[in-house]
mmCIF file of C-alpha atoms in Angstrom:
data_model
loop_
_atom_site.group_PDB
_atom_site.id
_atom_site.type_symbol
_atom_site.label_atom_id
_atom_site.label_comp_id
_atom_site.label_asym_id
_atom_site.label_seq_id
_atom_site.Cartn_x
_atom_site.Cartn_y
_atom_site.Cartn_z
ATOM 1 C CA MET P 1 63.661 25.643 -45.573
ATOM 2 C CA GLN P 2 61.239 23.290 -47.291
ATOM 3 C CA HIS P 3 58.427 21.380 -45.223
ATOM 4 C CA THR P 4 55.833 19.093 -46.049
ATOM 5 C CA HIS P 5 53.534 18.597 -42.988
ATOM 6 C CA LEU P 6 53.247 18.925 -39.363
ATOM 7 C CA VAL P 7 52.036 15.847 -37.361
ATOM 8 C CA LEU P 8 50.817 17.410 -34.075
ATOM 9 C CA LYS P 9 49.906 15.483 -31.050
ATOM 10 C CA THR P 10 49.203 17.880 -27.984
ATOM 11 C CA ASP P 11 46.752 19.136 -25.746
ATOM 12 C CA THR P 12 43.530 21.142 -26.756
ATOM 13 C CA LEU P 13 45.282 24.599 -26.029
ATOM 14 C CA PHE P 14 48.180 23.752 -28.336
ATOM 15 C CA TYR P 15 46.052 22.232 -30.821
ATOM 16 C CA LYS P 16 43.950 25.240 -31.476
ATOM 17 C CA ILE P 17 46.829 27.534 -31.104
ATOM 18 C CA PHE P 18 49.235 25.753 -33.859
ATOM 19 C CA GLN P 19 45.900 25.218 -35.799
ATOM 20 C CA THR P 20 45.195 28.758 -35.972
ATOM 21 C CA PHE P 21 48.787 30.138 -36.060
ATOM 22 C CA PRO P 22 50.845 27.261 -38.188
ATOM 23 C CA GLN P 23 53.514 30.035 -38.603
ATOM 24 C CA LEU P 24 54.151 29.731 -34.924
ATOM 25 C CA VAL P 25 55.697 26.418 -35.309
ATOM 26 C CA PHE P 26 58.213 27.505 -37.779
ATOM 27 C CA GLN P 27 59.251 30.571 -35.929
ATOM 28 C CA LEU P 28 59.839 28.226 -32.929
ATOM 29 C CA LEU P 29 61.960 26.150 -35.255
ATOM 30 C CA ASN P 30 63.461 29.299 -36.635
ATOM 31 C CA ARG P 31 62.825 28.260 -40.266
ATOM 32 C CA ASP P 32 60.938 29.826 -42.995
ATOM 33 C CA ILE P 33 57.111 29.888 -42.986
ATOM 34 C CA VAL P 34 55.455 27.856 -45.354
ATOM 35 C CA PRO P 35 52.000 28.902 -46.433
ATOM 36 C CA GLY P 36 49.203 26.996 -47.628
ATOM 37 C CA TYR P 37 49.060 24.309 -44.781
ATOM 38 C CA ALA P 38 45.567 22.318 -44.257
ATOM 39 C CA PHE P 39 44.531 20.930 -41.250
ATOM 40 C CA THR P 40 43.311 17.195 -40.884
ATOM 41 C CA SER P 41 43.710 14.350 -38.316
ATOM 42 C CA VAL P 42 45.006 10.677 -38.128
ATOM 43 C CA GLU P 43 45.066 7.698 -35.758
ATOM 44 C CA VAL P 44 47.270 4.963 -35.494
ATOM 45 C CA LYS P 45 45.134 2.128 -35.194
ATOM 46 C CA GLU P 46 47.221 -0.930 -34.117
ATOM 47 C CA LYS P 47 48.080 0.482 -30.508
ATOM 48 C CA SER P 48 45.212 3.603 -30.474
ATOM 49 C CA PHE P 49 48.040 6.164 -30.829
ATOM 50 C CA ARG P 50 46.262 9.428 -32.002
ATOM 51 C CA PHE P 51 47.887 12.290 -33.928
ATOM 52 C CA ASP P 52 45.639 15.293 -33.086
ATOM 53 C CA GLY P 53 46.419 16.939 -36.358
ATOM 54 C CA ILE P 54 48.386 17.178 -39.402
ATOM 55 C CA PHE P 55 49.380 20.199 -41.098
ATOM 56 C CA MET P 56 49.382 19.270 -44.893
ATOM 57 C CA PRO P 57 50.846 21.380 -47.693
ATOM 58 C CA PRO P 58 49.987 21.098 -51.399
ATOM 59 C CA ILE P 59 49.580 17.541 -52.662
ATOM 60 C CA ASP P 60 52.748 18.219 -55.173
ATOM 61 C CA ALA P 61 54.783 18.709 -52.445
ATOM 62 C CA VAL P 62 56.236 14.941 -52.089
ATOM 63 C CA ASN P 63 60.003 16.132 -51.494
ATOM 64 C CA GLN P 64 59.605 17.757 -48.429
ATOM 65 C CA PRO P 65 60.217 16.301 -44.822
ATOM 66 C CA ILE P 66 57.170 15.780 -42.339
ATOM 67 C CA TYR P 67 57.288 17.231 -38.699
ATOM 68 C CA PHE P 68 56.067 15.337 -35.846
ATOM 69 C CA ILE P 69 55.322 17.275 -32.969
ATOM 70 C CA GLU P 70 54.770 16.768 -29.142
ATOM 71 C CA VAL P 71 54.047 19.093 -26.641
ATOM 72 C CA GLN P 72 55.174 17.527 -23.218
ATOM 73 C CA PHE P 73 54.471 19.635 -19.960
ATOM 74 C CA GLN P 74 54.711 16.965 -17.498
ATOM 75 C CA PRO P 75 58.261 14.928 -16.793
ATOM 76 C CA ASN P 76 57.972 11.452 -18.162
ATOM 77 C CA PRO P 77 61.084 9.330 -18.425
ATOM 78 C CA ASN P 78 59.691 7.299 -21.436
ATOM 79 C CA PHE P 79 58.605 10.235 -23.362
ATOM 80 C CA TYR P 80 61.002 9.673 -26.124
ATOM 81 C CA TRP P 81 60.328 6.062 -26.351
ATOM 82 C CA GLN P 82 56.463 6.814 -26.747
ATOM 83 C CA PHE P 83 57.167 9.490 -29.123
ATOM 84 C CA LEU P 84 59.288 7.369 -31.349
ATOM 85 C CA GLY P 85 57.027 4.389 -30.960
ATOM 86 C CA GLU P 86 54.090 6.617 -32.214
ATOM 87 C CA ILE P 87 56.008 7.778 -35.173
ATOM 88 C CA VAL P 88 57.419 4.389 -36.292
ATOM 89 C CA LEU P 89 53.831 3.217 -36.239
ATOM 90 C CA TYR P 90 52.734 5.874 -37.877
ATOM 91 C CA LEU P 91 55.581 5.634 -40.790
ATOM 92 C CA ASN P 92 54.744 1.922 -41.139
ATOM 93 C CA GLN P 93 51.079 2.234 -41.739
ATOM 94 C CA GLN P 94 51.432 5.510 -43.726
ATOM 95 C CA GLN P 95 54.664 4.509 -45.764
ATOM 96 C CA PRO P 96 55.132 8.121 -46.800
ATOM 97 C CA PRO P 97 58.074 8.742 -49.173
ATOM 98 C CA GLN P 98 59.175 12.036 -47.468
ATOM 99 C CA ASP P 99 61.706 12.289 -44.968
ATOM 100 C CA TRP P 100 60.802 13.143 -41.079
ATOM 101 C CA LEU P 101 61.711 15.083 -38.482
ATOM 102 C CA ALA P 102 60.710 14.905 -34.482
ATOM 103 C CA VAL P 103 59.981 18.067 -32.643
ATOM 104 C CA ALA P 104 59.594 17.705 -28.930
ATOM 105 C CA ILE P 105 58.241 21.040 -27.287
ATOM 106 C CA PHE P 106 58.859 21.276 -23.284
ATOM 107 C CA PRO P 107 58.066 24.477 -21.134
ATOM 108 C CA ASP P 108 61.552 24.464 -19.975
ATOM 109 C CA ARG P 109 64.811 22.137 -19.598
ATOM 110 C CA GLN P 110 63.689 20.684 -16.279
ATOM 111 C CA THR P 111 60.627 18.978 -17.744
ATOM 112 C CA ASP P 112 62.960 17.011 -20.636
ATOM 113 C CA VAL P 113 64.083 13.499 -19.992
ATOM 114 C CA ALA P 114 67.150 13.786 -17.662
ATOM 115 C CA LYS P 115 68.779 10.638 -18.959
ATOM 116 C CA LEU P 116 68.634 9.712 -22.411
ATOM 117 C CA SER P 117 69.974 6.426 -24.025
ATOM 118 C CA VAL P 118 72.548 6.134 -26.541
ATOM 119 C CA PHE P 119 70.121 5.966 -29.280
ATOM 120 C CA GLN P 120 68.016 8.776 -28.502
ATOM 121 C CA GLN P 121 71.219 11.205 -28.039
ATOM 122 C CA GLU P 122 72.326 10.145 -31.480
ATOM 123 C CA LEU P 123 68.777 11.079 -32.936
ATOM 124 C CA ILE P 124 69.203 14.506 -31.090
ATOM 125 C CA ASP P 125 72.891 14.792 -32.064
ATOM 126 C CA SER P 126 72.183 14.147 -35.822
ATOM 127 C CA GLY P 127 69.173 16.555 -35.999
ATOM 128 C CA ARG P 128 66.638 13.851 -36.303
ATOM 129 C CA ILE P 129 64.896 15.241 -32.910
ATOM 130 C CA VAL P 130 64.732 18.862 -32.302
ATOM 131 C CA ARG P 131 64.095 20.012 -28.911
ATOM 132 C CA ILE P 132 62.463 23.284 -28.078
ATOM 133 C CA TYR P 133 62.208 24.920 -24.736
ATOM 134 C CA LEU P 134 59.528 27.560 -24.570
ATOM 135 C CA ASP P 135 61.385 29.672 -21.966
ATOM 136 C CA ASP P 136 63.712 30.463 -24.440
ATOM 137 C CA PHE P 137 61.446 32.573 -26.223
ATOM 138 C CA ASN P 138 60.067 34.536 -23.430
ATOM 139 C CA ASP P 139 61.726 37.597 -24.734
ATOM 140 C CA ARG P 140 59.771 37.538 -27.994
ATOM 141 C CA SER P 141 57.277 40.180 -28.282
ATOM 142 C CA SER P 142 54.893 38.946 -30.901
ATOM 143 C CA VAL P 143 51.271 38.141 -29.706
ATOM 144 C CA GLU P 144 51.528 34.445 -30.459
ATOM 145 C CA PHE P 145 54.385 33.892 -28.085
ATOM 146 C CA GLY P 146 52.726 35.962 -25.682
ATOM 147 C CA MET P 147 50.026 33.212 -25.665
ATOM 148 C CA LEU P 148 52.771 30.581 -25.199
ATOM 149 C CA LYS P 149 54.150 32.547 -22.358
ATOM 150 C CA LEU P 150 50.905 32.977 -20.954
ATOM 151 C CA ILE P 151 50.302 28.956 -20.840
ATOM 152 C CA THR P 152 53.787 28.454 -19.345
ATOM 153 C CA CYS P 153 54.035 31.406 -16.881
ATOM 154 C CA PRO P 154 53.185 31.139 -13.040
ATOM 155 C CA PRO P 155 49.810 32.109 -12.077
ATOM 156 C CA SER P 156 51.280 35.277 -10.326
ATOM 157 C CA GLU P 157 52.634 36.597 -13.652
ATOM 158 C CA ALA P 158 49.395 35.780 -15.592
ATOM 159 C CA VAL P 159 48.211 39.418 -15.351
ATOM 160 C CA ALA P 160 51.276 41.056 -16.417
ATOM 161 C CA VAL P 161 51.559 38.770 -19.291
ATOM 162 C CA VAL P 162 47.961 39.379 -20.418
ATOM 163 C CA ASN P 163 48.496 43.205 -20.119
ATOM 164 C CA GLN P 164 51.688 42.891 -22.032
ATOM 165 C CA ILE P 165 49.489 40.998 -24.951
ATOM 166 C CA ARG P 166 47.035 43.505 -24.795
ATOM 167 C CA SER P 167 49.398 46.325 -25.438
ATOM 168 C CA GLU P 168 49.480 45.198 -29.008
ATOM 169 C CA THR P 169 46.433 45.490 -31.429
ATOM 170 C CA ILE P 170 45.021 42.625 -31.021
ATOM 171 C CA ALA P 171 42.028 40.623 -33.138
ATOM 172 C CA GLU P 172 39.243 39.184 -31.410
ATOM 173 C CA VAL P 173 40.593 35.866 -32.061
ATOM 174 C CA ILE P 174 43.424 36.477 -29.683
ATOM 175 C CA LEU P 175 41.042 37.655 -27.030
ATOM 176 C CA GLU P 176 39.048 34.645 -27.240
ATOM 177 C CA PHE P 177 42.586 32.591 -26.963
ATOM 178 C CA ILE P 178 43.782 34.271 -23.851
ATOM 179 C CA GLU P 179 39.928 33.890 -22.337
ATOM 180 C CA THR P 180 40.581 30.218 -23.116
ATOM 181 C CA ILE P 181 44.000 29.946 -21.880
ATOM 182 C CA LEU P 182 43.186 31.558 -18.686
ATOM 183 C CA VAL P 183 39.807 29.304 -18.240
ATOM 184 C CA TYR P 184 42.277 26.125 -18.435
ATOM 185 C CA LYS P 185 44.959 27.767 -16.575
ATOM 186 C CA PHE P 186 42.501 28.861 -13.811
ATOM 187 C CA PRO P 187 39.794 26.242 -13.623
ATOM 188 C CA LYS P 188 38.336 27.716 -10.570
ATOM 189 C CA MET P 189 38.295 31.293 -11.788
ATOM 190 C CA SER P 190 34.910 33.024 -11.992
ATOM 191 C CA ARG P 191 34.021 34.886 -15.119
ATOM 192 C CA GLU P 192 34.312 37.908 -13.189
ATOM 193 C CA GLU P 193 37.680 37.537 -11.922
ATOM 194 C CA ILE P 194 38.667 36.766 -15.588
ATOM 195 C CA GLU P 195 37.064 39.669 -16.763
ATOM 196 C CA ALA P 196 38.887 41.900 -14.307
ATOM 197 C CA MET P 197 41.991 40.889 -16.234
ATOM 198 C CA PHE P 198 40.621 42.859 -19.486
ATOM 199 C CA THR P 199 38.565 45.859 -20.115
ATOM 200 C CA LEU P 200 34.742 45.484 -20.336
ATOM 201 C CA ASP P 201 35.028 46.621 -23.913
ATOM 202 C CA ASP P 202 37.519 43.757 -24.795
ATOM 203 C CA LEU P 203 35.189 41.033 -23.326
ATOM 204 C CA ARG P 204 32.188 42.312 -24.939
ATOM 205 C CA GLN P 205 33.978 41.832 -28.288
ATOM 206 C CA THR P 206 34.475 37.874 -27.510
ATOM 207 C CA ARG P 207 32.369 35.173 -28.290
ATOM 208 C CA VAL P 208 32.335 33.759 -24.792
ATOM 209 C CA PHE P 209 30.821 37.160 -23.224
ATOM 210 C CA GLN P 210 28.218 37.121 -26.565
ATOM 211 C CA GLU P 211 26.868 33.447 -24.958
ATOM 212 C CA ILE P 212 25.251 35.217 -22.003
ATOM 213 C CA GLN P 213 22.040 34.361 -23.915
ATOM 214 C CA GLN P 214 22.618 30.716 -22.981
ATOM 215 C CA GLU P 215 23.429 31.423 -19.473
ATOM 216 C CA SER P 216 19.956 30.748 -18.047
ATOM 217 C CA LEU P 217 19.875 27.369 -19.880
ATOM 218 C CA GLN P 218 23.163 26.622 -18.359
ATOM 219 C CA LYS P 219 22.224 27.515 -14.867
ATOM 220 C CA GLY P 220 19.028 25.338 -15.025
ATOM 221 C CA LEU P 221 21.301 22.750 -16.467
ATOM 222 C CA GLN P 222 23.655 22.910 -13.568
ATOM 223 C CA GLN P 223 21.447 22.965 -10.914
ATOM 224 C CA GLY P 224 20.238 19.647 -12.268
ATOM 225 C CA LEU P 225 23.369 18.157 -12.649
ATOM 226 C CA GLN P 226 24.488 18.869 -9.168
ATOM 227 C CA GLN P 227 21.869 16.787 -7.933
ATOM 228 C CA GLY P 228 23.351 13.266 -9.527
ATOM 229 C CA LEU P 229 26.539 14.166 -10.918
ATOM 230 C CA GLN P 230 30.025 14.247 -9.726
ATOM 231 C CA GLN P 231 31.647 17.745 -9.850
ATOM 232 C CA GLY P 232 34.425 16.267 -12.229
ATOM 233 C CA LYS P 233 31.738 15.650 -14.816
ATOM 234 C CA ILE P 234 29.829 19.109 -14.466
ATOM 235 C CA LYS P 235 33.136 20.642 -15.128
ATOM 236 C CA LEU P 236 33.900 18.801 -18.167
ATOM 237 C CA LEU P 237 30.461 19.021 -19.295
ATOM 238 C CA GLN P 238 30.377 22.638 -18.876
ATOM 239 C CA LEU P 239 33.696 23.091 -20.627
ATOM 240 C CA LEU P 240 32.744 21.034 -23.592
ATOM 241 C CA LEU P 241 29.412 22.967 -23.882
ATOM 242 C CA ARG P 242 31.559 26.213 -23.954
ATOM 243 C CA GLN P 243 34.079 24.664 -26.758
ATOM 244 C CA ILE P 244 31.067 23.762 -28.727
ATOM 245 C CA SER P 245 29.322 26.828 -28.477
ATOM 246 C CA ARG P 246 32.267 28.755 -29.740
ATOM 247 C CA LYS P 247 32.739 26.429 -32.667
ATOM 248 C CA PHE P 248 29.149 26.179 -33.871
ATOM 249 C CA GLY P 249 27.078 28.466 -32.208
ATOM 250 C CA VAL P 250 24.307 27.829 -29.301
ATOM 251 C CA LEU P 251 22.843 24.479 -29.331
ATOM 252 C CA THR P 252 19.170 23.896 -28.785
ATOM 253 C CA PRO P 253 18.000 22.711 -25.271
ATOM 254 C CA ASP P 254 17.224 19.018 -26.637
ATOM 255 C CA ARG P 255 20.901 18.692 -27.802
ATOM 256 C CA VAL P 256 22.232 20.182 -24.618
ATOM 257 C CA ASP P 257 20.145 17.550 -22.721
ATOM 258 C CA GLN P 258 21.548 15.050 -25.167
ATOM 259 C CA ILE P 259 25.157 15.702 -24.173
ATOM 260 C CA SER P 260 24.423 16.185 -20.424
ATOM 261 C CA THR P 261 22.951 12.575 -20.353
ATOM 262 C CA LEU P 262 26.280 11.036 -21.798
ATOM 263 C CA PRO P 263 28.337 9.252 -19.076
ATOM 264 C CA ILE P 264 31.729 10.978 -18.280
ATOM 265 C CA ASP P 265 33.921 8.423 -20.624
ATOM 266 C CA ARG P 266 31.849 9.311 -23.452
ATOM 267 C CA LEU P 267 32.144 12.850 -22.588
ATOM 268 C CA GLU P 268 35.913 12.251 -22.783
ATOM 269 C CA GLU P 269 35.648 10.917 -26.172
ATOM 270 C CA LEU P 270 33.429 13.661 -27.453
ATOM 271 C CA GLY P 271 36.152 16.106 -26.109
ATOM 272 C CA GLU P 272 38.535 14.403 -28.452
ATOM 273 C CA ALA P 273 36.130 13.956 -31.405
ATOM 274 C CA LEU P 274 35.398 17.670 -31.100
ATOM 275 C CA LEU P 275 38.675 18.559 -32.451
ATOM 276 C CA ASP P 276 37.922 16.566 -35.652
ATOM 277 C CA PHE P 277 34.515 18.412 -36.321
ATOM 278 C CA THR P 278 34.283 20.842 -39.077
ATOM 279 C CA THR P 279 30.411 21.444 -39.013
ATOM 280 C CA ILE P 280 27.647 20.874 -36.544
ATOM 281 C CA ASP P 281 26.187 18.056 -38.470
ATOM 282 C CA ASP P 282 29.402 16.114 -37.652
ATOM 283 C CA LEU P 283 28.429 16.918 -33.995
ATOM 284 C CA TYR P 284 24.959 15.874 -34.364
ATOM 285 C CA ALA P 285 25.954 12.788 -36.388
ATOM 286 C CA TRP P 286 28.530 11.574 -33.365
ATOM 287 C CA LEU P 287 25.640 12.294 -30.829
ATOM 288 C CA ASP P 288 23.297 10.062 -32.763
ATOM 289 C CA ARG P 289 25.642 7.327 -33.063
ATOM 290 C CA ALA P 290 26.368 7.554 -29.467
ATOM 291 C CA ASP P 291 22.765 7.110 -28.400
ATOM 292 C CA LYS P 292 22.851 4.002 -30.536
ATOM 293 C CA THR P 293 25.721 2.304 -28.691
#
């Protein structure tokens, strides 16, 4: 099966997983894995829709279809209209020569739209829209599918799923994904509670636990923030600092202070922009622009 690129619109967890393991998308579609994809992003400017990422093949692969991917974890009766609206705007602006396919990923059938229009049903029946339900893949034993199961499983099953993933020989990047998923899945869980799901040796291999050198700075920052900031902003700020530290290394105190002074709406913008940054200079340029506006 031939493929051109995958247009990915999803939350941060799936963005990172598909970015690191693009073969997982083809496995979900039960199609041949196509190597050589490069990751970029695109914005549909007219309505401020944003496709968080695009998997691009070699430039000469012009006869292969485009795959638009949307991950939907909350019931939304307007999901397909919104998804198709974004796709049409993208096609109108980019006018690509390739054919296209829409891929809708749900945790289960209950999250899918209950009542479809005649037009939507025709697109599904024709194969123009492909629906994927992640709970159909619970019996898959690969590490990548284990991470998807960890995202979708009830909290009471998380420990068992983590242990199942760890029964395989896994690389550090997988451990980091597991830790990241647990942070998102259990935002009130302490590091010690997360640590209890692993062996100490496992955790010492991950970057998140190599960031202890920054802990004293983070504590001092949190004490200052708690005096004047809402709890929601504190959590968002801490999450952004963790993501930045993983991606680019430990920031200087001046840069941490610069980020901490941003209002919550700018922090949210930084979280979106961070997905597109490839170097630390991209982050610095964004911060410097933010200071001037």
